[in-house]
CSV table of N, CA and C in Angstrom, one decimal:
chain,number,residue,atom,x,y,z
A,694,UNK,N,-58.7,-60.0,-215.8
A,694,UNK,CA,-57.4,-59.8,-216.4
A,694,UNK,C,-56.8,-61.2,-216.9
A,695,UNK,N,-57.1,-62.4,-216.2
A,695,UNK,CA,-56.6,-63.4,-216.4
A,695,UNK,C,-57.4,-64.0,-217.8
A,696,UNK,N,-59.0,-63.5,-218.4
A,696,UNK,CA,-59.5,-63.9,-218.8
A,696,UNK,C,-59.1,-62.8,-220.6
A,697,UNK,N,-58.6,-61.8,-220.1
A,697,UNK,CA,-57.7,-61.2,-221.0
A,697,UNK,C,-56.8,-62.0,-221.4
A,698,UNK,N,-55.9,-61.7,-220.5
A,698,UNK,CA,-54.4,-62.5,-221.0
A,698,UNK,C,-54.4,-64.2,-221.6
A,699,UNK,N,-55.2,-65.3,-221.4
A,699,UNK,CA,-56.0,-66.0,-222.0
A,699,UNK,C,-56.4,-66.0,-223.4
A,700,UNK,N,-57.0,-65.1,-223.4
A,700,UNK,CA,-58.3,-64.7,-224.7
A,700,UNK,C,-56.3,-64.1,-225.7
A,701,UNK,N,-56.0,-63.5,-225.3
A,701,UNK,CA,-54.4,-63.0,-226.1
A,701,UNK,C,-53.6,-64.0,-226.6
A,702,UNK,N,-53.4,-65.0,-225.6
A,702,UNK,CA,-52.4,-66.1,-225.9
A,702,UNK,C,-53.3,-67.0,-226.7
A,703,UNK,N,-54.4,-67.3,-226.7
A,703,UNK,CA,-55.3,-68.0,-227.9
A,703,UNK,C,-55.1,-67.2,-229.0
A,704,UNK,N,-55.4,-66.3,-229.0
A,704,UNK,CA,-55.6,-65.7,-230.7
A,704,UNK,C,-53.8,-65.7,-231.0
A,705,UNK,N,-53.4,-65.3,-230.3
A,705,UNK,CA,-51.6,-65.4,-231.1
A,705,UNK,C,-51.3,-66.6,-231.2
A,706,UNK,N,-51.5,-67.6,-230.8
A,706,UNK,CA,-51.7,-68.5,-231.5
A,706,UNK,C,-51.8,-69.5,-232.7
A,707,UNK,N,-53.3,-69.2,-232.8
A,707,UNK,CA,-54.0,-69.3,-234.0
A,707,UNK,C,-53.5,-68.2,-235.2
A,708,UNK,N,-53.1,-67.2,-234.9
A,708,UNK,CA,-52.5,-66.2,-235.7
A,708,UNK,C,-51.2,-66.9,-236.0
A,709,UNK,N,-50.5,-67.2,-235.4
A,709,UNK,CA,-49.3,-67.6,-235.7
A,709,UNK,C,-49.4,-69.0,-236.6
A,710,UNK,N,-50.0,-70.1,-236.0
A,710,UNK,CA,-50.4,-71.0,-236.6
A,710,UNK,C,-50.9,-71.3,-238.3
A,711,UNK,N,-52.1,-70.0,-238.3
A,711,UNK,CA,-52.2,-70.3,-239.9
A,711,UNK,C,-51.0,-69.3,-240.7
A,712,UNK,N,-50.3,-68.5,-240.3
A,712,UNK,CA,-49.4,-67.9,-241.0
A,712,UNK,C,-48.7,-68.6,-241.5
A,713,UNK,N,-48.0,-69.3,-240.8
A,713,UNK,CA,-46.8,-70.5,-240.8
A,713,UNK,C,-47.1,-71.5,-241.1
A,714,UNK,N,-48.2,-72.2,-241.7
A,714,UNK,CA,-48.9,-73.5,-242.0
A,714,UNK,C,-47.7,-74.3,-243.1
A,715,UNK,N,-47.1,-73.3,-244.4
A,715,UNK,CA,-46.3,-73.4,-245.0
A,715,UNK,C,-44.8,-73.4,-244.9
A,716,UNK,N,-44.3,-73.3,-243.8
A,716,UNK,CA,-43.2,-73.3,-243.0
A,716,UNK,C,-42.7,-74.4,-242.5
A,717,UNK,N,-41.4,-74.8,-242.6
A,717,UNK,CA,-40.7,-75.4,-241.6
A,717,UNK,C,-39.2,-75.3,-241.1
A,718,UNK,N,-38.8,-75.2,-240.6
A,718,UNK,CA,-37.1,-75.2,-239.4
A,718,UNK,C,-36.3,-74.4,-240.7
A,719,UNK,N,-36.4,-74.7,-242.3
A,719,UNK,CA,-35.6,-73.9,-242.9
A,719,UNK,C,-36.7,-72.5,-243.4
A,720,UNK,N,-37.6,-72.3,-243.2
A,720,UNK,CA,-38.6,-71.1,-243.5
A,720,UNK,C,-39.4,-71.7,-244.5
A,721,UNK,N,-39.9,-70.5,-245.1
A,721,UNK,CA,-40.4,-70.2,-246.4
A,721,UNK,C,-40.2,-71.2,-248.1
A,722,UNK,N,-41.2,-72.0,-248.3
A,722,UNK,CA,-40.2,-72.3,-249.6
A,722,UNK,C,-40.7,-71.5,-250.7
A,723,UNK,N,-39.6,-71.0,-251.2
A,723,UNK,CA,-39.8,-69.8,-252.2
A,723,UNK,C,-39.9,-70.3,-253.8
A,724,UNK,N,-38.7,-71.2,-253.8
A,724,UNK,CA,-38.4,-71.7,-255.1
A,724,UNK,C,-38.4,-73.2,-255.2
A,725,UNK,N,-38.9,-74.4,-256.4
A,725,UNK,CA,-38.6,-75.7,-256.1
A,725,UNK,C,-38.9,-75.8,-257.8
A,726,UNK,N,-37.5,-76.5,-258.1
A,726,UNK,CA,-37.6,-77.3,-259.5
A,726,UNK,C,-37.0,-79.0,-259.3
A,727,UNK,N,-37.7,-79.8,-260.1
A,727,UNK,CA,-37.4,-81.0,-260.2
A,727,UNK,C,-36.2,-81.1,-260.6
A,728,UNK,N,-35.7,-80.4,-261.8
A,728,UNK,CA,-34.4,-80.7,-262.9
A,728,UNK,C,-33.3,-79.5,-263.1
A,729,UNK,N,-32.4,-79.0,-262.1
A,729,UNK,CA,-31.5,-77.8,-262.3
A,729,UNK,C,-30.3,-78.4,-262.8
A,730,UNK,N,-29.5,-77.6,-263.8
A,730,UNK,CA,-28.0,-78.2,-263.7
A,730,UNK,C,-27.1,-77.1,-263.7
A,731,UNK,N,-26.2,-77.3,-263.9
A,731,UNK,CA,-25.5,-76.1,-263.5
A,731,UNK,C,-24.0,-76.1,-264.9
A,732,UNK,N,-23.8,-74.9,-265.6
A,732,UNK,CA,-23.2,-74.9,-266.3
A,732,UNK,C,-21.7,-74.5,-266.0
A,733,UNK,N,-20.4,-74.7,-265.8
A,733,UNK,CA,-19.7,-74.1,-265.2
A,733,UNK,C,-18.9,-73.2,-266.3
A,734,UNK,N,-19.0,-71.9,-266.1
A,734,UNK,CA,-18.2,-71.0,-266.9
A,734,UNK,C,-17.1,-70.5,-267.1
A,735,UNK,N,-16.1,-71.4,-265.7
A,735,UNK,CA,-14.9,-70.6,-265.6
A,735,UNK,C,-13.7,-71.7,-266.7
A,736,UNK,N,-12.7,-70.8,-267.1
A,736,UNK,CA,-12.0,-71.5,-267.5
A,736,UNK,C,-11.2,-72.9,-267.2
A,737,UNK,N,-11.4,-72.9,-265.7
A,737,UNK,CA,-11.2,-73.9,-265.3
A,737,UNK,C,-11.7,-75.1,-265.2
A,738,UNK,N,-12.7,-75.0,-266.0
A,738,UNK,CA,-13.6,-76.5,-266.0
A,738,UNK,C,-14.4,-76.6,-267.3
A,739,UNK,N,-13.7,-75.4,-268.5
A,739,UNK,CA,-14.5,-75.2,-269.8
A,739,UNK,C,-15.7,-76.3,-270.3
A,740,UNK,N,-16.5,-75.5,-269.4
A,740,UNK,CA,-18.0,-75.3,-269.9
A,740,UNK,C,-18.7,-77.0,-269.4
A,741,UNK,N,-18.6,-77.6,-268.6
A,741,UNK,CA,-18.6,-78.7,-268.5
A,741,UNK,C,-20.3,-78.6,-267.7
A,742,UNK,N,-21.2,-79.4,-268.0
A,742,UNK,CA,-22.2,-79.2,-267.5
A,742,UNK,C,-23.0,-80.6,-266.6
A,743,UNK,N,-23.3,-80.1,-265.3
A,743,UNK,CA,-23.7,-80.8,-264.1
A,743,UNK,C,-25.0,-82.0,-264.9
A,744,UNK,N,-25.4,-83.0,-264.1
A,744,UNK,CA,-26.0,-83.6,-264.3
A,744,UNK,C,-27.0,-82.5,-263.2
A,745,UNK,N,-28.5,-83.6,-263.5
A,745,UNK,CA,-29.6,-82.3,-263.0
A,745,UNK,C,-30.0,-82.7,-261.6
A,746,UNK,N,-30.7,-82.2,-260.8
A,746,UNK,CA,-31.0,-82.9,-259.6
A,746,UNK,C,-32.4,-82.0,-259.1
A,747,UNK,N,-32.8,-82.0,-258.5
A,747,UNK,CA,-34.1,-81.3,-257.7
A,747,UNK,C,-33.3,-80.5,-257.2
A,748,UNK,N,-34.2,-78.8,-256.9
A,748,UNK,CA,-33.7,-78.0,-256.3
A,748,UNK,C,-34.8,-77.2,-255.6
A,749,UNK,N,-34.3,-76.8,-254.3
A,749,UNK,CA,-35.4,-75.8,-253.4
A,749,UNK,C,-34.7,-75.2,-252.9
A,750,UNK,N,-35.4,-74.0,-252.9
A,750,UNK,CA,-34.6,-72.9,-251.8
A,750,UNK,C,-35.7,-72.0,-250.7
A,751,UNK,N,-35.3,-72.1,-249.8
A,751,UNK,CA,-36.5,-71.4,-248.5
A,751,UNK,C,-35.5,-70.5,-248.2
A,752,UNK,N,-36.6,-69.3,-247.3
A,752,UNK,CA,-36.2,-68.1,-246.9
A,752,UNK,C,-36.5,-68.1,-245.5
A,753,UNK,N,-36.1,-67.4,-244.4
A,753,UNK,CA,-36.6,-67.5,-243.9
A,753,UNK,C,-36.0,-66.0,-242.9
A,754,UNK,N,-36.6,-65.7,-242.0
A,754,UNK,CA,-36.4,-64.2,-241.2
A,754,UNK,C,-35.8,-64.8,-240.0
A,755,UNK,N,-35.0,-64.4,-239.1
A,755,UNK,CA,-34.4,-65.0,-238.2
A,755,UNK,C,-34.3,-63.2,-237.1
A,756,UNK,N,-34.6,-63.6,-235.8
A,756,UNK,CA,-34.5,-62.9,-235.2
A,756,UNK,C,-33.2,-62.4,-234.3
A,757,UNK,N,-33.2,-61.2,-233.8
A,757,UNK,CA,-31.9,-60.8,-233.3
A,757,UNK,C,-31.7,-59.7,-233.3
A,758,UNK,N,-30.9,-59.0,-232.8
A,758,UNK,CA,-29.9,-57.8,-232.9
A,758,UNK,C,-29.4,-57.6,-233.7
A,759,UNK,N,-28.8,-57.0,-234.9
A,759,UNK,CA,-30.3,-57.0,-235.8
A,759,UNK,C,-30.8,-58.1,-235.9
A,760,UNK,N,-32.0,-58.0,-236.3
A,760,UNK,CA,-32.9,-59.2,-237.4
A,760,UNK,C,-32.6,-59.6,-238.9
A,761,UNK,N,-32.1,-60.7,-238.9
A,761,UNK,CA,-31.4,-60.9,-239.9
A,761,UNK,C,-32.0,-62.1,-240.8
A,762,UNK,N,-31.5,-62.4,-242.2
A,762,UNK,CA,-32.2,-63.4,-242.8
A,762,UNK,C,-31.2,-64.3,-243.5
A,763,UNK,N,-31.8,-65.6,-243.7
A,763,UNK,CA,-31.6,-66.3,-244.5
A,763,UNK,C,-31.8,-67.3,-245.7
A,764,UNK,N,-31.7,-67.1,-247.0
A,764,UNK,CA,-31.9,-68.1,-248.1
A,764,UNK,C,-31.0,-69.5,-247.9
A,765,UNK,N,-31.7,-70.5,-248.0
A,765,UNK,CA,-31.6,-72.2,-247.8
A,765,UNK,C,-31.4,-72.9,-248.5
A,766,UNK,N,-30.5,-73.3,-249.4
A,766,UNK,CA,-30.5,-74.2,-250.8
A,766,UNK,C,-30.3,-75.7,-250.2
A,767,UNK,N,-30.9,-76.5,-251.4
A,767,UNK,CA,-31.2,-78.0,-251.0
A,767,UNK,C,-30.9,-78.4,-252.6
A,768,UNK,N,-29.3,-78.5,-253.2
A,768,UNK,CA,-29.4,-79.3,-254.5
A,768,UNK,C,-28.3,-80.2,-254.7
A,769,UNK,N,-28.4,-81.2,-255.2
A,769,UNK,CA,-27.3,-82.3,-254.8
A,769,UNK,C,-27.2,-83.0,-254.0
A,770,UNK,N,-25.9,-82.9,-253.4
A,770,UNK,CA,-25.3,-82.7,-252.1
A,770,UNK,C,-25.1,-81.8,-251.3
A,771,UNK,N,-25.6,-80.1,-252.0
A,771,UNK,CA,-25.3,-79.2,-251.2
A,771,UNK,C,-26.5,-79.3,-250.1
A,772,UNK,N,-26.3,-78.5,-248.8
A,772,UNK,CA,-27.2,-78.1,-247.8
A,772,UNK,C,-26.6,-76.9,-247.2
A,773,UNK,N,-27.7,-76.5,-246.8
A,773,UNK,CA,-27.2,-75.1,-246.0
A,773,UNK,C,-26.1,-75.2,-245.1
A,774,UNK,N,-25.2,-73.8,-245.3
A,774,UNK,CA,-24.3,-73.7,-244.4
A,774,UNK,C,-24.2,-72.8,-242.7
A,775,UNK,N,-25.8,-72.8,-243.2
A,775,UNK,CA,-26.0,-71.5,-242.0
A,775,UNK,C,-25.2,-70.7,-241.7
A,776,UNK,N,-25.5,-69.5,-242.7
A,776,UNK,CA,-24.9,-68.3,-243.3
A,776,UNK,C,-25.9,-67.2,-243.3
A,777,UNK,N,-26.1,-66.2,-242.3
A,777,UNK,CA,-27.4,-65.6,-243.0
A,777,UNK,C,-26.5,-64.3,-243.4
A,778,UNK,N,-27.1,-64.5,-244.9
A,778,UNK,CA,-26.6,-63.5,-245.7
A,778,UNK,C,-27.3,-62.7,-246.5
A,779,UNK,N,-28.9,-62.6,-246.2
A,779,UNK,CA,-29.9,-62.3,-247.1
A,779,UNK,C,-30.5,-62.6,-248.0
A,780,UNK,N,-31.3,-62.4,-248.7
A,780,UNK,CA,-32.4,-63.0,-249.6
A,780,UNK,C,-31.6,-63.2,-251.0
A,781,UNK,N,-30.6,-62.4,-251.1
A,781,UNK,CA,-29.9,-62.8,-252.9
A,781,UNK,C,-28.6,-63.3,-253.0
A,782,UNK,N,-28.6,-64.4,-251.3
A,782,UNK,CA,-27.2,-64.8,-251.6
A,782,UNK,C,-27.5,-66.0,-250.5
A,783,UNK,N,-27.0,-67.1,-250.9
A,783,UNK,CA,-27.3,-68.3,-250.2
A,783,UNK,C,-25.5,-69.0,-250.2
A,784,UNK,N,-25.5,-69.8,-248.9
A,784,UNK,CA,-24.1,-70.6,-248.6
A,784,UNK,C,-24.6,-71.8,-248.6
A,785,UNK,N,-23.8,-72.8,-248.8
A,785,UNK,CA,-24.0,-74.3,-248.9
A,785,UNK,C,-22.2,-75.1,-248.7
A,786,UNK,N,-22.7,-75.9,-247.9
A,786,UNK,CA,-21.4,-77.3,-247.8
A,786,UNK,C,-22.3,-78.4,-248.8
A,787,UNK,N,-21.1,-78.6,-249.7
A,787,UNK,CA,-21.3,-79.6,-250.8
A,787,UNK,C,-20.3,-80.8,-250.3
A,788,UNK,N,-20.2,-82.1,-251.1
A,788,UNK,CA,-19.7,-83.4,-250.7
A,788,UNK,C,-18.6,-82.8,-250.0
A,789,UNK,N,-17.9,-84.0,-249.6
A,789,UNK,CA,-16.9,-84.1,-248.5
A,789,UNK,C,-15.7,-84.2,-249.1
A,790,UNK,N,-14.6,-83.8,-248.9
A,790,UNK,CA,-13.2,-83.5,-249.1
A,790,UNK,C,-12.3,-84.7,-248.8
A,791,UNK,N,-11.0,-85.5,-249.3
A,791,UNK,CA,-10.2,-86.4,-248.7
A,791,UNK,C,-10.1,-86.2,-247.6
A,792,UNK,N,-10.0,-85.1,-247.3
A,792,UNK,CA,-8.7,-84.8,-245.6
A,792,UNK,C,-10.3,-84.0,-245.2
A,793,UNK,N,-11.5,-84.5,-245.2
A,793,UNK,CA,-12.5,-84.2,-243.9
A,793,UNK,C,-13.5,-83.2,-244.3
A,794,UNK,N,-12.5,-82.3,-245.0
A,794,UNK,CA,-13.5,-80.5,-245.1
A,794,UNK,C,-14.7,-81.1,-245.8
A,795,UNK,N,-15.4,-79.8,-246.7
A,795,UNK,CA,-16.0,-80.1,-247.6
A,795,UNK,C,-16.2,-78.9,-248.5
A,796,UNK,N,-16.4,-78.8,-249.8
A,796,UNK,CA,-16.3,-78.2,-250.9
A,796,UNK,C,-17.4,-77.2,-250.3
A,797,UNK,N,-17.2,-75.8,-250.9
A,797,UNK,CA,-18.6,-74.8,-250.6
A,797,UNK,C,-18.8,-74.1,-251.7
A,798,UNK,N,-19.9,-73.5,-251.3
A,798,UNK,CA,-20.8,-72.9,-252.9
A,798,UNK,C,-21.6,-71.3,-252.2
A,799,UNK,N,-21.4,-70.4,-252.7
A,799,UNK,CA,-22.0,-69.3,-253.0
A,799,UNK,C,-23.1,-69.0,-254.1
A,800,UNK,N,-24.2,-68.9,-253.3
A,800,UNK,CA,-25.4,-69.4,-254.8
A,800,UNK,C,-25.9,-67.6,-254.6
A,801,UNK,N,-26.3,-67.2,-256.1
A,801,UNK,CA,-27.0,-65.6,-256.0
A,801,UNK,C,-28.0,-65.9,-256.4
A,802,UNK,N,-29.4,-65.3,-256.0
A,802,UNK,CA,-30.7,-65.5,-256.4
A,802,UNK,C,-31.5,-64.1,-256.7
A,803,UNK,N,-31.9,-64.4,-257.6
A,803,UNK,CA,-32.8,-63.2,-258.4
A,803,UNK,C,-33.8,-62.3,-257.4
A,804,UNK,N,-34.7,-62.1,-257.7
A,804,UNK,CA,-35.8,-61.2,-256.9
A,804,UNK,C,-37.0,-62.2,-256.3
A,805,UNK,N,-37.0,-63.2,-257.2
A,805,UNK,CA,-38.2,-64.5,-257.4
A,805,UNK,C,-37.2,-65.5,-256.6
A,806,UNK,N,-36.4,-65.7,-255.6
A,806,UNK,CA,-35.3,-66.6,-255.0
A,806,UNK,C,-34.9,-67.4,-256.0
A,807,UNK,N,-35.1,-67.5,-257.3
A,807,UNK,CA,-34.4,-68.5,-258.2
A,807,UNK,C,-33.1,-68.2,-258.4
A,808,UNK,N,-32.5,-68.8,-257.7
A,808,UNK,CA,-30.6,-69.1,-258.5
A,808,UNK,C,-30.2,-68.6,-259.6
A,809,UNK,N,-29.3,-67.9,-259.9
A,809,UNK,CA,-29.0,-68.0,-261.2
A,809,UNK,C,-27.4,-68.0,-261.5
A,810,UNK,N,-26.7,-68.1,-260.2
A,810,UNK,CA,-25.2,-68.1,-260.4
A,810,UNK,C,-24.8,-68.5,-259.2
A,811,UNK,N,-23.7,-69.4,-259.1
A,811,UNK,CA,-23.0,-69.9,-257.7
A,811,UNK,C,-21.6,-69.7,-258.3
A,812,UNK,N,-20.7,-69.4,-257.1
A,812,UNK,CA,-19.3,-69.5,-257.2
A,812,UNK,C,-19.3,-70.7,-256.0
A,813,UNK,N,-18.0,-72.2,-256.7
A,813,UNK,CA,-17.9,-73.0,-256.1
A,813,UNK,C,-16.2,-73.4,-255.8
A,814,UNK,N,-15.8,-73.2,-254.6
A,814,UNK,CA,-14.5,-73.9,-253.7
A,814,UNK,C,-14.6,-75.4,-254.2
A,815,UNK,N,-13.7,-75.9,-255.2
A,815,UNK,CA,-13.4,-76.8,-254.7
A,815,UNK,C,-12.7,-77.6,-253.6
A,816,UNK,N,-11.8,-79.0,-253.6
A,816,UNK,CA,-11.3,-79.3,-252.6
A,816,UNK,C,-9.7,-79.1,-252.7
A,817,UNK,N,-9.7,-78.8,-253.6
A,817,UNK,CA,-7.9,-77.9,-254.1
A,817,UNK,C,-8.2,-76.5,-253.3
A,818,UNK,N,-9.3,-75.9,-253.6
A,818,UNK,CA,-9.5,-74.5,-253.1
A,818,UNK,C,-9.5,-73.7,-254.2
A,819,UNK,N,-9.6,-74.2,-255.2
A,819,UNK,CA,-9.9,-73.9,-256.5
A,819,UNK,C,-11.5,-73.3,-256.8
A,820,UNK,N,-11.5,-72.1,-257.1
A,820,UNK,CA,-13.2,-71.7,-257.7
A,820,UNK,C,-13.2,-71.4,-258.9
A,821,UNK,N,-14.8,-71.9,-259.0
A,821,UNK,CA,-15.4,-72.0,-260.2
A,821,UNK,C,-16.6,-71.9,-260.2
A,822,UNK,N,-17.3,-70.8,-261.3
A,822,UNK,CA,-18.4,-69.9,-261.5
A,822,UNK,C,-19.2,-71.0,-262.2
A,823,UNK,N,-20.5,-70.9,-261.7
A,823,UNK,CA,-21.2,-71.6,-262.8
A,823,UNK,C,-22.9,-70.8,-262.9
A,824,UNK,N,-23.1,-71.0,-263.8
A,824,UNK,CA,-24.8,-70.4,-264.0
A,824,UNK,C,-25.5,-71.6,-264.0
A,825,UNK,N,-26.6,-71.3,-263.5
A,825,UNK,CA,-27.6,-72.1,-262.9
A,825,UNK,C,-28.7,-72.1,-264.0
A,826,UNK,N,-29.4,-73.0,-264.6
A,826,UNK,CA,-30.3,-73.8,-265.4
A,826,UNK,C,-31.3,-74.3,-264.9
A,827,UNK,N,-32.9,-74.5,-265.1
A,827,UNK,CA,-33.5,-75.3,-265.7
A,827,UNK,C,-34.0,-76.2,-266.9
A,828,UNK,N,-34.3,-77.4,-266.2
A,828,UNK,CA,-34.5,-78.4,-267.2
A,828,UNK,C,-35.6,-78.6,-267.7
A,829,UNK,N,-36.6,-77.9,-268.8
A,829,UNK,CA,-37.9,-78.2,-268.6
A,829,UNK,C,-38.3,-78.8,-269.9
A,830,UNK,N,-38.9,-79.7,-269.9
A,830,UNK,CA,-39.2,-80.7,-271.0
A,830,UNK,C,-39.9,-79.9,-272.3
């Protein structure tokens, strides 16, 4: 029995091990571009366009009552706000506010986890839509 239970906890293991080889603490990385910018469409910032920065987004499954998931954005200044809100909708805290807060962002991702629209809080509390871009030479 003992050489059962043994022989089990080895192979799950090694099962777990190479599944997850590509993983780390934020999951899955699904999507990664060098150069994203972001175009903002609302009238309130007519049409003014981001400088570019590297962007990644991981996925990852989280367990629980339900089992629940989350998409991870890394652009800027933003970082995840650990939000699990599913695969076609990611949260993020962006730079820091006078009085402490910090700005937040609503990113939607396609079927392929690419971004393709965020609504963003500024520090007035002001929002503003922007579509998401690649920069590709």
């Amino acid at each position: 029995m003992k050489i059962l239970l043994a022989t089990s906890i080895l192979t799950f293991a090694l099962l777990s091990n190479s599944s997850f080889a590509n993983t780390n603490e934020d999951g899955v990385l699904k999507y990664a571009h060098s150069m994203v910018y972001l175009k903002c469409k609302s009238t309130s910032c007519s049409g003014i366009v981001t400088r570019w920065h590297s962007m990644k987004v991981y996925y990852k499954q989280l367990a629980g009552l339900p089992p629940h998931s989350e998409a991870r954005i890394y652009w800027n200044k933003n970082e995840p706000a650990d939000i699990s809100a599913g695969r076609y909708e990611a949260h993020t805290l962006g730079d820091y506010c006078p009085d402490g807060t910090r700005m937040t962002a609503t990113w939607f991702l396609g079927s392929n986890f690419k971004p393709t629209s965020a609504i963003a809080t500024d520090c007035s509390g002001q929002e503003h839509t922007y579509s998401v871009h690649e920069f590709n030479f």
